[in-house]
Tab-separated table of C-alpha atoms in Angstrom:
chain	number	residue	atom	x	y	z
A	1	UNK	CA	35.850	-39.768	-6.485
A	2	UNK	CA	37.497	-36.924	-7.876
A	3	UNK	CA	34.336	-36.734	-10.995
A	4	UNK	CA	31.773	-36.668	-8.277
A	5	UNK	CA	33.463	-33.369	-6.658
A	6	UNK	CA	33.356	-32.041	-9.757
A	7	UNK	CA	30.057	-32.976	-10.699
A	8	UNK	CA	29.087	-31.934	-6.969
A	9	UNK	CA	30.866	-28.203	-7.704
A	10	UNK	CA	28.912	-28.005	-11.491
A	11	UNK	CA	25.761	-28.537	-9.549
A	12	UNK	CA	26.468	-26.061	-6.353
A	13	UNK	CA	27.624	-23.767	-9.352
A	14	UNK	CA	24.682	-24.210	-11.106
A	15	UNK	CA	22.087	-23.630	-8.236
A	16	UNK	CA	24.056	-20.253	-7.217
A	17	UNK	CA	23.382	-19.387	-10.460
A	18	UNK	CA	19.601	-20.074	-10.802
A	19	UNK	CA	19.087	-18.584	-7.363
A	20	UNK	CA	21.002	-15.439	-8.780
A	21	UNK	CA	18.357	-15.076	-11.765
A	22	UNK	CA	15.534	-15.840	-9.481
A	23	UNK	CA	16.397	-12.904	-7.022
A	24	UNK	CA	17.049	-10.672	-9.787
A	25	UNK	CA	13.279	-11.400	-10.766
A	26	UNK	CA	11.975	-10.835	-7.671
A	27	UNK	CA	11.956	-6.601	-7.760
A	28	UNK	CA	10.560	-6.564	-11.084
A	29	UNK	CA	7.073	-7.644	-10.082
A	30	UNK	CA	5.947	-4.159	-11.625
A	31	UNK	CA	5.907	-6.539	-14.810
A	32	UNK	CA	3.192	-8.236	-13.608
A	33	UNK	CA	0.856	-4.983	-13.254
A	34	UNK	CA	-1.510	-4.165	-15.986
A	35	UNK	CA	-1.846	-0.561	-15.924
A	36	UNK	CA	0.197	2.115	-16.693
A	37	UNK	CA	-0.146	3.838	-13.262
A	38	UNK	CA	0.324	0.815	-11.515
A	39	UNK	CA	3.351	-0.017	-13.481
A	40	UNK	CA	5.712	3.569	-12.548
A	41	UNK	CA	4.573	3.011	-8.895
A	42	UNK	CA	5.533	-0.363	-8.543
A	43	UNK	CA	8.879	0.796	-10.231
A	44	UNK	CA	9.373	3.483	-8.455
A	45	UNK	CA	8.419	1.002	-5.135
A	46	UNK	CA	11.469	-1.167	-6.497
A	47	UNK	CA	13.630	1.299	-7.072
A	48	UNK	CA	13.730	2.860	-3.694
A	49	UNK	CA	13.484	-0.724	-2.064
A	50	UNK	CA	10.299	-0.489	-0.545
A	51	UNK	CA	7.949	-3.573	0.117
A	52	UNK	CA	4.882	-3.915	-1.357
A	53	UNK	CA	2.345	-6.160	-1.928
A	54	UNK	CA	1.020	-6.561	-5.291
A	55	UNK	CA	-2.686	-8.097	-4.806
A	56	UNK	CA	-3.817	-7.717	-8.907
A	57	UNK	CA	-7.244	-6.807	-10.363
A	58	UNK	CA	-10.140	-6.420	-8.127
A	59	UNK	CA	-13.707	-7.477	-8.092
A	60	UNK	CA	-15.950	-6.097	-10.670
A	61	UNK	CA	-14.725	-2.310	-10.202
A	62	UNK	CA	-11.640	-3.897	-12.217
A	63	UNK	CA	-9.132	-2.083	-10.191
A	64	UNK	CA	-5.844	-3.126	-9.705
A	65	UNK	CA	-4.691	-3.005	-6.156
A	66	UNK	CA	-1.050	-2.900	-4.336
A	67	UNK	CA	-0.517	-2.791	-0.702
A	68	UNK	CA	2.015	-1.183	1.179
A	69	UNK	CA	2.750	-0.733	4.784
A	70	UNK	CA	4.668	1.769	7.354
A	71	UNK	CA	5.268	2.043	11.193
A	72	UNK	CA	4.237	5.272	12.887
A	73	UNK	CA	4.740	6.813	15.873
A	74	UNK	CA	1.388	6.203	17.078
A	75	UNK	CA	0.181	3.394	15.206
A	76	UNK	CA	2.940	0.190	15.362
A	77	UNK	CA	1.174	-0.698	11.675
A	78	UNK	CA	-0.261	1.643	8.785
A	79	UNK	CA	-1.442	-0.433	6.128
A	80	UNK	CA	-2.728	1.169	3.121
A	81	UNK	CA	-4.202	0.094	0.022
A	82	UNK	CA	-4.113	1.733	-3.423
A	83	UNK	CA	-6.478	1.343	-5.766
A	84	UNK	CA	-5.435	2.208	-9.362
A	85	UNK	CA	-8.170	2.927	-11.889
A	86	UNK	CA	-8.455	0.567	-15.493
A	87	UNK	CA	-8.252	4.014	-17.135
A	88	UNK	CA	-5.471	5.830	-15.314
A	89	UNK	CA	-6.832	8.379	-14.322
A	90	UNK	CA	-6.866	8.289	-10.508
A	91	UNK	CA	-5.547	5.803	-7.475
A	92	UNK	CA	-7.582	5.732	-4.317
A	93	UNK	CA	-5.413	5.559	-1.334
A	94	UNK	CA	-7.527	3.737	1.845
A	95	UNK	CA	-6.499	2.821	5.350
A	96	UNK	CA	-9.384	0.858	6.497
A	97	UNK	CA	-9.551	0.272	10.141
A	98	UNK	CA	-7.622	3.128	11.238
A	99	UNK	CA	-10.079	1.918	14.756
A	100	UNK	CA	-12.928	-0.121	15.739
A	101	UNK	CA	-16.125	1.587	17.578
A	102	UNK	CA	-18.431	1.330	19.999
A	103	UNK	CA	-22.236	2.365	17.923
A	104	UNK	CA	-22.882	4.203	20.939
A	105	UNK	CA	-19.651	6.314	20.198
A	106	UNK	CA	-21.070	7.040	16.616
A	107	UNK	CA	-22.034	10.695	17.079
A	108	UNK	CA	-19.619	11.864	19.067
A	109	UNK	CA	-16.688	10.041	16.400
A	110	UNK	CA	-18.873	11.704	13.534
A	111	UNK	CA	-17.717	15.112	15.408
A	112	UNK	CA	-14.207	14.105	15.452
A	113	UNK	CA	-14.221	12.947	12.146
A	114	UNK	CA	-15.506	16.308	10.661
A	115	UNK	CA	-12.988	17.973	12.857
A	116	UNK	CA	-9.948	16.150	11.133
A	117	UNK	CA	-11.723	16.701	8.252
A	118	UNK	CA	-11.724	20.364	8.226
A	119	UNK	CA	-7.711	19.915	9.504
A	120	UNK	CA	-6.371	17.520	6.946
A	121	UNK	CA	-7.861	18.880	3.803
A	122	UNK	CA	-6.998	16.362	1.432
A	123	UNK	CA	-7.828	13.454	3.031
A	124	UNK	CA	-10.946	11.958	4.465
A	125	UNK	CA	-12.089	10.285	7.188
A	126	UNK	CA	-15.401	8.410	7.470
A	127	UNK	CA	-16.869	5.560	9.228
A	128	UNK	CA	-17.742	2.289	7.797
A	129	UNK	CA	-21.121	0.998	9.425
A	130	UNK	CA	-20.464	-2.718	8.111
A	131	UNK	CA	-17.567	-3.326	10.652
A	132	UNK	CA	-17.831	0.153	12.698
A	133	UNK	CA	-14.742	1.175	11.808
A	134	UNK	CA	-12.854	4.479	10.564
A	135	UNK	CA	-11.469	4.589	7.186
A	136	UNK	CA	-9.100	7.194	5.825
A	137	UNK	CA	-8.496	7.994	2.130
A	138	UNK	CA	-6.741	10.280	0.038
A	139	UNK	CA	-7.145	10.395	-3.895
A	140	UNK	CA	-4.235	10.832	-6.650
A	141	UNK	CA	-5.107	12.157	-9.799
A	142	UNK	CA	-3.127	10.518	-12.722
A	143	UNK	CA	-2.070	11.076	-15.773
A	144	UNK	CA	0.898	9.445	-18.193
A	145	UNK	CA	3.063	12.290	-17.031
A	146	UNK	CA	2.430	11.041	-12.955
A	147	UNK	CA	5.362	9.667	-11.914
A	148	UNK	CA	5.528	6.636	-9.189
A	149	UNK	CA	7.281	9.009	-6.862
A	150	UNK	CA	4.114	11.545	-7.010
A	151	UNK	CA	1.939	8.685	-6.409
A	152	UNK	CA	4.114	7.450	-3.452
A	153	UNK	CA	4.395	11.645	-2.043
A	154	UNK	CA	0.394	10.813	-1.523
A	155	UNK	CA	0.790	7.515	0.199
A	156	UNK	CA	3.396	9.046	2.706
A	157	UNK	CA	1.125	12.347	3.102
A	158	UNK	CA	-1.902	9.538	4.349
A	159	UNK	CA	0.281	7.660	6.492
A	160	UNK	CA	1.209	10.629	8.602
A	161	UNK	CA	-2.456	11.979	8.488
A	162	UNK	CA	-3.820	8.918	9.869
A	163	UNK	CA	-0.585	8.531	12.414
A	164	UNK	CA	-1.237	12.289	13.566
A	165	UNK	CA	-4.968	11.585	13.601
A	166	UNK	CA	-4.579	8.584	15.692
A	167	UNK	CA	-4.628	10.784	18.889
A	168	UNK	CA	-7.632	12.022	18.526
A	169	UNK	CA	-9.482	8.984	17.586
A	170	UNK	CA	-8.236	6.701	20.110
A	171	UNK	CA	-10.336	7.890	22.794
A	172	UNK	CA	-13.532	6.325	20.635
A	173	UNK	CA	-11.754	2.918	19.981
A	174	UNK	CA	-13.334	0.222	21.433
C-alpha cells in the first residue's frame, strides 16, 4: 500500500510538473510567427499580458495575421486584425464590420464616412459593398527599429477611433 502512495505522489508530482512547462509555453507563441514584425509584437503582446490570437500566413498576399480584441465604451467588442507584410515593411490594422447597412443608406453613410475621414486623419473608413459593411483601418509603417509597443500605440489609436466613431455611424446600422 504504502509503494502505491508513493508511486501515486511521483505521478501527481510529475503531472504538476509537465503542466508547469506547458503553461510556461503557452506566452511564447511569438515563436511561432515568421516575420520579424510579427515576432516584437507578439512579444511585446506577451509581455504586457494581452490576448491575442495568432491566425498565421494568409492567402496568397502571404501575410501573416494576429488578432486582438478590446471593449469600448460604445462598442461591447472591437476586434481588429493586423496584417503584417512578408517584407516588414508595414502592418495593416482593419476592423471590419465596425456596422452593417441598409444600400439605401449608402450615400448618406458615404457622407459620414468622409466626415470621420477628414476628423480622424490617420485612419480610414470605407464601406465594403460585398457584405455592406464599414471597415476601418489604420497603417503602421515598419522597420527593424519598430518596436511591438509602436505597433500596439497604432492598434489602441484604431480602437478608440472606431469606438468614438461609433456614434456617428450607428444611426445608418441596419
Amino acid at each position: 500500500r504504502k509503494y502505491k502512495e508513493e508511486e501515486s505522489q511521483k505521478m501527481k508530482h510529475s503531472a504538476k510538473r509537465w503542466l508547469a512547462l506547458l503553461l510556461a509555453a503557452v506566452p511564447a507563441l511569438a515563436i511561432d510567427a515568421q516575420y520579424a514584425g510579427t515576432r516584437n509584437f507578439l512579444s511585446y503582446l506577451d509581455d504586457n499580458g494581452i490576448k491575442y490570437s495568432y491566425m498565421g500566413i494568409s492567402g496568397t498576399n502571404e501575410y501573416e495575421q494576429v488578432r486582438v480584441v478590446y471593449t469600448g465604451d460604445n462598442l461591447s467588442e472591437i476586434t481588429i486584425n493586423c496584417y503584417f507584410a512578408k517584407d516588414n515593411t508595414r502592418c495593416a490594422l482593419l476592423c471590419w464590420n465596425v456596422i452593417d447597412y441598409d444600400e439605401a443608406q449608402l450615400l448618406p453613410l458615404i457622407s459620414e464616412l468622409n466626415n470621420l475621414n477628414k476628423q480622424y486623419r490617420y485612419a480610414r473608413f470605407y464601406t465594403d459593398s460585398s457584405d455592406n459593411s464599414v471597415t476601418a483601418q489604420f497603417d503602421v509603417l515598419l522597420d527593424e527599429n519598430i518596436s511591438g509597443r509602436f505597433v500596439h500605440r497604432g492598434l489602441c489609436a484604431l480602437v478608440d477611433i472606431v469606438d468614438a466613431a461609433y456614434p456617428s455611424l450607428k444611426p445608418y446600422q441596419k
